[in-house]
Amino acid sequence: MSKVVRGKYTSEAVCGFNHRTAVEEAARCLLCHDAPCSKGCPAGTDPAKFIRSIRFRNIKGAAETIRENNPLGGTCARICPYDRLCEEACSRCGIDRPIEIGKLQRYAIEQEEIFEMNILEAPETVRDEKIACIGAGPASLACSAELAKAGYQVTVFEREEKAGGVLTYGIVPSRLPQEVVEHDIRQIEKLGVEFQFGKEVSVCELSAFDAVFLGIGLWEPKLPEIDGIHLKGVYSALEYLKEARIKKEGFEKGTKVVVVGGGDVAVDCAVTAKLLGAEEVRMVYRRTLEEAPGNMTEFQYALSLGIGITTNMAPSALRGKERVEFAEFKGRDALSELKISCDTVIFAIGQRGADMGKAMEADNVFAAGDIVNGGKTAVEAVAEGKAAAADIIKYLDMKGVK
């Protein structure tokens, strides 16, 4: 079982493996010939191979397998929903419990950083074609890494000050420390990928590139059409998380906080408020906890911090003069009602993307990640970014033949 640490906002909540415990866990692997765990990873990280390497104490080999298949190996090791992907597919599920694949992946990448392993290097031959990646989220990062490994000149344009997208601005540091994201990005930079920050690239500038990849994510909030939605103290999830990541302890987190939603983002908002010092934090979800999309381990962590969870209630109105003072809810049974005193309400009920208009009509424009799939996991964005890179390479090869 993973050891949970109740720390500060920037302290990682779950402890990782050391060398002894990592090798012991890897030794539980059944060494399946046609490993179902590897089939269960959308990004093709190949858990079966890196677990074997750890089992036989070839730690560098494990790190190489992860890093070569998944440029965001360290990040995904922290936030992947393993319980419904590779670990759910593990053959040991029918015996006792699955191998803790996520923690083994985390261990291997931590060793990569500690021993300064140089796994990814820029190719010796650089091609003439130039590709622009718009946005520096998981899909763009994965796409840019694959293209750079193939020798293409890649420039990533990001309007924020740091790369990572939702990884940097939309996840609580206790679940995903910023230094983990930055370590992954440094490995991508080693491939020769160029980053330009604080940059809103124009159509004219994009005309200088042979292909364009759009990985702009979902940053427009979905908010319910209820009374009081524009009161002070009402936030969308990513707005709240982003401000907290930038301002940290200087952020006005609220004293009595209500988080509406039942996904991992909602849990991140609640944990952020609590770790930054909010006195009372409560999550309210419109369905049952069993129906909630959030990871149960994350819910358990939230409960351990004293965060309350109310289910089967949907928001009906927010009340207050200038700042929100009460949040009103109606029950799923159409009879029950709930009124909660609060000074901050956070809606974590989904995001929407900007309208790409006619951008996708051009032959040399590709897209992947949340802007295409509607908002899934980081590992799925990595998988889609890799697939998009393959499509771009195929397109450029066909263009070159012509």
Short mmCIF file of C-alpha atoms in Angstrom, two decimals:
data_model
loop_
_atom_site.label_atom_id
_atom_site.label_comp_id
_atom_site.label_asym_id
_atom_site.label_seq_id
_atom_site.Cartn_x
_atom_site.Cartn_y
_atom_site.Cartn_z
CA MET A 1 0.00 0.00 0.00
CA SER A 2 1.19 3.53 -0.78
CA LYS A 3 2.17 5.62 2.21
CA VAL A 4 0.29 8.92 2.33
CA VAL A 5 1.98 11.99 3.77
CA ARG A 6 -0.05 14.91 5.08
CA GLY A 7 2.22 17.80 4.20
CA LYS A 8 2.10 21.29 2.82
CA TYR A 9 0.71 22.45 -0.51
CA THR A 10 4.00 21.78 -2.28
CA SER A 11 4.77 18.50 -0.47
CA GLU A 12 4.19 15.31 -2.42
CA ALA A 13 1.36 13.31 -0.86
CA VAL A 14 2.48 9.77 -1.70
CA CYS A 15 5.91 8.30 -1.00
CA GLY A 16 7.71 6.37 -3.72
CA PHE A 17 9.81 3.20 -3.68
CA ASN A 18 13.44 2.94 -2.65
CA HIS A 19 15.77 0.47 -4.38
CA ARG A 20 14.92 -2.45 -2.08
CA THR A 21 11.16 -2.03 -2.20
CA ALA A 22 11.22 -1.43 -5.97
CA VAL A 23 13.11 -4.67 -6.63
CA GLU A 24 10.84 -6.57 -4.23
CA GLU A 25 7.74 -5.28 -6.00
CA ALA A 26 9.16 -6.04 -9.44
CA ALA A 27 9.95 -9.58 -8.25
CA ARG A 28 6.21 -10.18 -7.85
CA CYS A 29 5.80 -9.89 -11.62
CA LEU A 30 4.77 -13.14 -13.32
CA LEU A 31 6.87 -12.31 -16.42
CA CYS A 32 3.92 -12.91 -18.74
CA HIS A 33 4.93 -13.83 -22.29
CA ASP A 34 2.19 -11.69 -23.86
CA ALA A 35 1.96 -9.14 -21.08
CA PRO A 36 -1.53 -7.64 -20.70
CA CYS A 37 -0.17 -4.69 -18.71
CA SER A 38 1.76 -3.43 -21.75
CA LYS A 39 -1.37 -3.71 -23.85
CA GLY A 40 -3.21 -1.65 -21.22
CA CYS A 41 -0.95 1.40 -21.58
CA PRO A 42 -2.33 3.89 -24.16
CA ALA A 43 1.09 5.50 -24.63
CA GLY A 44 2.89 2.19 -25.21
CA THR A 45 5.26 2.72 -22.26
CA ASP A 46 5.73 -1.09 -22.08
CA PRO A 47 5.47 -1.81 -18.34
CA ALA A 48 6.33 -5.49 -18.81
CA LYS A 49 9.76 -4.60 -20.18
CA PHE A 50 10.72 -1.98 -17.60
CA ILE A 51 9.45 -4.15 -14.72
CA ARG A 52 11.70 -6.98 -15.92
CA SER A 53 14.64 -4.57 -16.00
CA ILE A 54 14.00 -3.43 -12.42
CA ARG A 55 13.56 -7.05 -11.29
CA PHE A 56 17.04 -7.86 -12.58
CA ARG A 57 18.46 -4.56 -11.26
CA ASN A 58 18.97 -2.99 -14.67
CA ILE A 59 17.63 0.38 -13.60
CA LYS A 60 19.06 2.30 -16.53
CA GLY A 61 17.43 -0.17 -18.92
CA ALA A 62 14.09 0.45 -17.18
CA ALA A 63 14.49 4.22 -17.48
CA GLU A 64 15.42 3.85 -21.15
CA THR A 65 12.29 1.82 -21.91
CA ILE A 66 10.06 4.38 -20.23
CA ARG A 67 11.71 7.50 -21.59
CA GLU A 68 12.02 6.26 -25.19
CA ASN A 69 8.34 5.28 -25.29
CA ASN A 70 6.85 8.06 -23.19
CA PRO A 71 8.57 11.49 -23.08
CA LEU A 72 6.38 12.37 -20.08
CA GLY A 73 7.31 9.23 -18.15
CA GLY A 74 7.86 11.02 -14.85
CA THR A 75 4.62 12.97 -15.06
CA CYS A 76 2.52 9.99 -16.07
CA ALA A 77 4.04 7.98 -13.21
CA ARG A 78 2.31 10.41 -10.81
CA ILE A 79 -1.07 11.05 -12.42
CA CYS A 80 -1.94 8.06 -14.60
CA PRO A 81 -5.18 6.21 -13.70
CA TYR A 82 -3.26 2.93 -13.38
CA ASP A 83 -6.11 1.27 -11.54
CA ARG A 84 -8.17 1.21 -14.75
CA LEU A 85 -5.35 0.83 -17.28
CA CYS A 86 -2.17 -1.25 -16.94
CA GLU A 87 -2.67 -2.30 -13.31
CA GLU A 88 -6.24 -3.41 -13.97
CA ALA A 89 -4.86 -5.62 -16.77
CA CYS A 90 -2.12 -7.12 -14.55
CA SER A 91 -2.26 -10.92 -14.35
CA ARG A 92 -1.71 -10.84 -10.59
CA CYS A 93 -5.21 -9.37 -10.15
CA GLY A 94 -6.55 -12.92 -10.18
CA ILE A 95 -4.09 -14.00 -7.46
CA ASP A 96 -3.79 -11.21 -4.91
CA ARG A 97 -3.19 -7.61 -6.07
CA PRO A 98 -1.69 -6.00 -9.17
CA ILE A 99 1.93 -4.93 -9.43
CA GLU A 100 2.28 -1.25 -8.43
CA ILE A 101 3.33 -0.29 -11.95
CA GLY A 102 2.98 3.44 -11.45
CA LYS A 103 5.33 3.50 -8.47
CA LEU A 104 7.88 1.35 -10.33
CA GLN A 105 7.77 3.78 -13.24
CA ARG A 106 8.21 6.67 -10.83
CA TYR A 107 11.22 4.93 -9.22
CA ALA A 108 12.97 4.36 -12.55
CA ILE A 109 12.56 7.99 -13.63
CA GLU A 110 13.70 9.24 -10.23
CA GLN A 111 16.89 7.19 -10.69
CA GLU A 112 17.29 8.68 -14.17
CA GLU A 113 17.36 12.14 -12.60
CA ILE A 114 19.51 11.24 -9.58
CA PHE A 115 22.22 9.60 -11.70
CA GLU A 116 21.87 12.13 -14.55
CA MET A 117 21.28 9.46 -17.17
CA ASN A 118 21.42 10.88 -20.70
CA ILE A 119 18.82 8.78 -22.48
CA LEU A 120 17.33 11.12 -25.05
CA GLU A 121 19.74 12.92 -27.37
CA ALA A 122 19.24 15.08 -30.45
CA PRO A 123 19.70 13.16 -33.71
CA GLU A 124 22.91 13.77 -35.66
CA THR A 125 21.05 14.46 -38.91
CA VAL A 126 18.56 17.34 -38.96
CA ARG A 127 15.96 17.56 -41.72
CA ASP A 128 14.98 20.74 -43.51
CA GLU A 129 11.27 20.57 -42.63
CA LYS A 130 10.03 22.76 -39.78
CA ILE A 131 6.99 22.01 -37.61
CA ALA A 132 5.17 24.33 -35.21
CA CYS A 133 3.38 22.95 -32.17
CA ILE A 134 0.83 25.33 -30.68
CA GLY A 135 0.49 24.87 -26.94
CA ALA A 136 2.88 23.07 -24.58
CA GLY A 137 0.51 20.60 -22.97
CA PRO A 138 0.91 16.78 -22.91
CA ALA A 139 -0.16 16.18 -26.52
CA SER A 140 2.14 18.87 -27.93
CA LEU A 141 5.06 17.76 -25.79
CA ALA A 142 4.68 14.15 -26.94
CA CYS A 143 4.24 15.18 -30.57
CA SER A 144 7.25 17.49 -30.52
CA ALA A 145 9.45 14.80 -28.94
CA GLU A 146 8.55 12.21 -31.58
CA LEU A 147 9.15 14.67 -34.41
CA ALA A 148 12.47 15.80 -32.96
CA LYS A 149 13.63 12.19 -32.60
CA ALA A 150 12.87 11.77 -36.31
CA GLY A 151 15.15 14.72 -37.09
CA TYR A 152 12.59 17.45 -37.75
CA GLN A 153 13.03 21.04 -36.56
CA VAL A 154 10.28 21.67 -33.99
CA THR A 155 9.22 24.90 -32.32
CA VAL A 156 6.65 24.87 -29.51
CA PHE A 157 4.71 28.11 -28.98
CA GLU A 158 3.20 28.60 -25.52
CA ARG A 159 1.29 31.69 -24.37
CA GLU A 160 2.08 31.06 -20.68
CA GLU A 161 5.47 31.51 -19.01
CA LYS A 162 6.08 27.76 -18.56
CA ALA A 163 5.52 24.58 -20.54
CA GLY A 164 3.24 21.80 -19.37
CA GLY A 165 -0.23 23.24 -19.90
CA VAL A 166 -2.60 21.61 -17.43
CA LEU A 167 0.33 19.68 -15.92
CA THR A 168 1.89 22.96 -14.76
CA TYR A 169 -1.20 25.06 -14.10
CA GLY A 170 -4.04 22.63 -13.43
CA ILE A 171 -2.90 19.94 -10.96
CA VAL A 172 -2.14 20.33 -7.26
CA PRO A 173 1.63 20.02 -6.54
CA SER A 174 1.02 17.43 -3.81
CA ARG A 175 -0.06 15.10 -6.63
CA LEU A 176 2.30 16.35 -9.35
CA PRO A 177 5.31 18.41 -8.19
CA GLN A 178 6.42 21.06 -10.67
CA GLU A 179 10.00 19.76 -10.64
CA VAL A 180 8.76 16.44 -12.07
CA VAL A 181 7.14 18.23 -15.02
CA GLU A 182 10.24 20.35 -15.55
CA HIS A 183 12.49 17.28 -15.55
CA ASP A 184 10.38 15.70 -18.30
CA ILE A 185 10.49 18.91 -20.34
CA ARG A 186 14.27 19.12 -20.02
CA GLN A 187 14.52 15.68 -21.63
CA ILE A 188 12.44 16.93 -24.56
CA GLU A 189 14.67 19.99 -24.89
CA LYS A 190 17.68 17.66 -25.19
CA LEU A 191 16.15 16.41 -28.44
CA GLY A 192 16.51 19.89 -29.90
CA VAL A 193 12.93 21.09 -29.45
CA GLU A 194 12.76 24.90 -29.19
CA PHE A 195 10.28 26.56 -26.85
CA GLN A 196 8.94 30.11 -27.17
CA PHE A 197 6.96 31.31 -24.16
CA GLY A 198 4.53 34.18 -23.76
CA LYS A 199 3.86 33.84 -27.45
CA GLU A 200 0.57 34.17 -29.33
CA VAL A 201 1.70 33.02 -32.77
CA SER A 202 0.09 34.61 -35.83
CA VAL A 203 -1.17 32.93 -38.98
CA CYS A 204 1.49 34.79 -40.94
CA GLU A 205 4.25 33.31 -38.75
CA LEU A 206 2.81 29.81 -39.13
CA SER A 207 3.09 30.06 -42.92
CA ALA A 208 6.85 29.58 -42.52
CA PHE A 209 6.30 26.05 -41.20
CA ASP A 210 5.78 22.89 -43.25
CA ALA A 211 3.25 21.51 -40.77
CA VAL A 212 1.37 22.76 -37.72
CA PHE A 213 0.19 20.79 -34.71
CA LEU A 214 -2.60 22.12 -32.48
CA GLY A 215 -2.53 20.94 -28.89
CA ILE A 216 -4.22 23.88 -27.23
CA GLY A 217 -6.29 21.92 -24.71
CA LEU A 218 -9.52 22.94 -23.00
CA TRP A 219 -9.26 26.21 -21.10
CA GLU A 220 -12.77 27.67 -21.41
CA PRO A 221 -14.82 26.74 -18.30
CA LYS A 222 -18.25 25.16 -18.26
CA LEU A 223 -20.42 26.92 -15.70
CA PRO A 224 -24.06 26.25 -14.80
CA GLU A 225 -26.69 28.85 -15.68
CA ILE A 226 -27.84 29.58 -12.14
CA ASP A 227 -28.40 32.72 -10.08
CA GLY A 228 -25.28 34.20 -8.49
CA ILE A 229 -22.76 32.65 -10.86
CA HIS A 230 -21.03 36.02 -11.30
CA LEU A 231 -20.62 36.78 -7.59
CA LYS A 232 -17.14 37.39 -6.19
CA GLY A 233 -15.57 34.21 -4.85
CA VAL A 234 -16.91 32.01 -7.66
CA TYR A 235 -14.19 30.27 -9.69
CA SER A 236 -13.84 27.75 -12.45
CA ALA A 237 -11.55 24.85 -11.52
CA LEU A 238 -8.60 25.70 -13.76
CA GLU A 239 -8.82 29.39 -12.83
CA TYR A 240 -8.54 28.47 -9.14
CA LEU A 241 -5.78 25.90 -9.62
CA LYS A 242 -3.76 28.17 -11.89
CA GLU A 243 -3.87 31.13 -9.51
CA ALA A 244 -2.91 28.85 -6.62
CA ARG A 245 0.07 27.43 -8.54
CA ILE A 246 1.31 30.92 -9.40
CA LYS A 247 0.67 32.68 -6.07
CA LYS A 248 0.90 29.70 -3.66
CA GLU A 249 0.58 30.93 -0.04
CA GLY A 250 -0.27 34.45 -1.25
CA PHE A 251 -3.41 33.18 -2.97
CA GLU A 252 -6.84 34.14 -1.59
CA LYS A 253 -8.04 30.56 -1.26
CA GLY A 254 -11.18 31.26 0.78
CA THR A 255 -12.16 30.28 4.32
CA LYS A 256 -15.27 28.17 3.70
CA VAL A 257 -14.87 26.49 0.33
CA VAL A 258 -17.36 24.44 -1.68
CA VAL A 259 -16.15 22.45 -4.70
CA VAL A 260 -18.78 21.27 -7.18
CA GLY A 261 -17.77 18.14 -9.10
CA GLY A 262 -16.63 14.56 -8.66
CA GLY A 263 -13.55 14.15 -10.86
CA ASP A 264 -9.82 14.33 -10.18
CA VAL A 265 -9.86 18.06 -10.96
CA ALA A 266 -12.51 18.61 -8.29
CA VAL A 267 -10.40 16.69 -5.77
CA ASP A 268 -7.35 18.76 -6.74
CA CYS A 269 -9.32 21.96 -6.08
CA ALA A 270 -10.50 20.73 -2.68
CA VAL A 271 -7.02 19.54 -1.67
CA THR A 272 -5.50 22.83 -2.86
CA ALA A 273 -7.90 24.86 -0.72
CA LYS A 274 -7.29 22.67 2.34
CA LEU A 275 -3.50 22.56 2.06
CA LEU A 276 -3.37 26.33 1.57
CA GLY A 277 -5.24 26.83 4.85
CA ALA A 278 -9.00 26.96 4.19
CA GLU A 279 -10.90 26.19 7.41
CA GLU A 280 -13.77 24.23 5.87
CA VAL A 281 -13.75 22.45 2.51
CA ARG A 282 -16.61 20.39 1.12
CA MET A 283 -17.07 18.64 -2.21
CA VAL A 284 -20.59 18.29 -3.62
CA TYR A 285 -21.29 15.87 -6.46
CA ARG A 286 -24.56 15.30 -8.35
CA ARG A 287 -24.26 11.51 -8.42
CA THR A 288 -23.02 8.80 -6.02
CA LEU A 289 -19.36 8.40 -5.11
CA GLU A 290 -19.34 5.08 -6.97
CA GLU A 291 -20.40 6.89 -10.14
CA ALA A 292 -17.82 9.66 -9.73
CA PRO A 293 -15.05 9.72 -12.37
CA GLY A 294 -12.37 10.62 -9.82
CA ASN A 295 -9.73 8.18 -8.61
CA MET A 296 -10.76 6.54 -5.33
CA THR A 297 -7.25 6.87 -3.93
CA GLU A 298 -7.51 10.63 -4.43
CA PHE A 299 -10.90 10.69 -2.67
CA GLN A 300 -9.37 8.80 0.26
CA TYR A 301 -6.57 11.35 0.46
CA ALA A 302 -9.11 14.19 0.45
CA LEU A 303 -11.06 12.53 3.26
CA SER A 304 -7.85 12.06 5.27
CA LEU A 305 -7.36 15.83 5.14
CA GLY A 306 -10.81 16.42 6.64
CA ILE A 307 -12.53 17.34 3.38
CA GLY A 308 -16.22 16.46 3.41
CA ILE A 309 -17.99 14.88 0.43
CA THR A 310 -21.74 15.21 -0.20
CA THR A 311 -23.31 13.26 -3.03
CA ASN A 312 -26.55 13.26 -5.03
CA MET A 313 -26.82 17.05 -4.96
CA ALA A 314 -26.64 19.52 -7.88
CA PRO A 315 -26.18 23.31 -7.58
CA SER A 316 -29.36 25.38 -7.96
CA ALA A 317 -28.31 28.91 -6.91
CA LEU A 318 -25.61 31.00 -5.27
CA ARG A 319 -26.61 33.72 -2.83
CA GLY A 320 -24.82 36.83 -1.59
CA LYS A 321 -24.61 40.60 -1.98
CA GLU A 322 -21.21 41.10 -3.60
CA ARG A 323 -19.40 37.92 -2.57
CA VAL A 324 -20.99 34.49 -2.43
CA GLU A 325 -22.36 33.70 1.04
CA PHE A 326 -24.43 30.56 0.48
CA ALA A 327 -24.61 27.79 -2.09
CA GLU A 328 -27.96 26.09 -2.63
CA PHE A 329 -28.40 22.56 -3.99
CA LYS A 330 -31.26 20.31 -5.01
CA GLY A 331 -31.25 16.57 -4.55
CA ARG A 332 -31.21 13.93 -7.23
CA ASP A 333 -34.55 12.75 -5.87
CA ALA A 334 -36.08 16.17 -6.80
CA LEU A 335 -37.20 16.56 -3.18
CA SER A 336 -34.08 17.11 -1.04
CA GLU A 337 -32.48 20.54 -0.64
CA LEU A 338 -29.16 21.67 0.81
CA LYS A 339 -27.82 25.10 1.79
CA ILE A 340 -24.12 25.54 2.61
CA SER A 341 -22.52 28.65 4.09
CA CYS A 342 -19.41 29.54 2.09
CA ASP A 343 -17.27 32.40 0.79
CA THR A 344 -15.77 30.51 -2.16
CA VAL A 345 -17.36 28.17 -4.72
CA ILE A 346 -15.31 26.29 -7.32
CA PHE A 347 -16.98 24.63 -10.30
CA ALA A 348 -15.04 21.60 -11.52
CA ILE A 349 -17.65 20.33 -13.96
CA GLY A 350 -15.69 20.39 -17.19
CA GLN A 351 -13.94 22.62 -19.69
CA ARG A 352 -14.45 23.45 -23.35
CA GLY A 353 -12.01 24.35 -26.09
CA ALA A 354 -11.76 27.40 -28.27
CA ASP A 355 -13.36 27.22 -31.70
CA MET A 356 -10.62 26.31 -34.17
CA GLY A 357 -12.77 27.54 -37.05
CA LYS A 358 -11.32 26.73 -40.44
CA ALA A 359 -7.86 25.96 -39.07
CA MET A 360 -8.38 22.21 -39.41
CA GLU A 361 -9.31 22.44 -43.07
CA ALA A 362 -5.69 22.90 -44.16
CA ASP A 363 -3.84 19.74 -45.22
CA ASN A 364 -0.80 20.56 -43.11
CA VAL A 365 -2.65 21.18 -39.83
CA PHE A 366 -3.03 18.38 -37.28
CA ALA A 367 -4.52 18.27 -33.79
CA ALA A 368 -4.72 15.90 -30.83
CA GLY A 369 -5.26 15.82 -27.09
CA ASP A 370 -8.13 17.38 -25.15
CA ILE A 371 -9.10 19.77 -27.94
CA VAL A 372 -9.99 16.70 -30.03
CA ASN A 373 -11.06 14.05 -27.50
CA GLY A 374 -13.04 16.41 -25.27
CA GLY A 375 -10.84 15.98 -22.21
CA LYS A 376 -9.30 12.69 -21.18
CA THR A 377 -6.13 11.69 -19.33
CA ALA A 378 -2.56 12.90 -19.80
CA VAL A 379 -1.40 9.45 -20.91
CA GLU A 380 -4.10 9.39 -23.60
CA ALA A 381 -2.97 12.85 -24.73
CA VAL A 382 0.58 11.48 -24.98
CA ALA A 383 -0.67 8.57 -27.08
CA GLU A 384 -2.59 10.89 -29.39
CA GLY A 385 0.36 13.28 -29.66
CA LYS A 386 2.61 10.39 -30.72
CA ALA A 387 0.02 9.25 -33.27
CA ALA A 388 -0.27 12.78 -34.65
CA ALA A 389 3.52 12.94 -35.03
CA ALA A 390 3.40 9.75 -37.08
CA ASP A 391 0.70 11.31 -39.29
CA ILE A 392 2.78 14.46 -39.75
CA ILE A 393 5.85 12.43 -40.73
CA LYS A 394 3.77 10.45 -43.22
CA TYR A 395 2.34 13.69 -44.66
CA LEU A 396 5.78 15.29 -45.01
CA ASP A 397 7.22 12.15 -46.60
CA MET A 398 4.39 12.08 -49.17
CA LYS A 399 4.86 15.79 -49.82
CA GLY A 400 8.57 15.22 -50.34
CA VAL A 401 7.91 12.44 -52.86
CA LYS A 402 5.67 14.74 -54.85
#
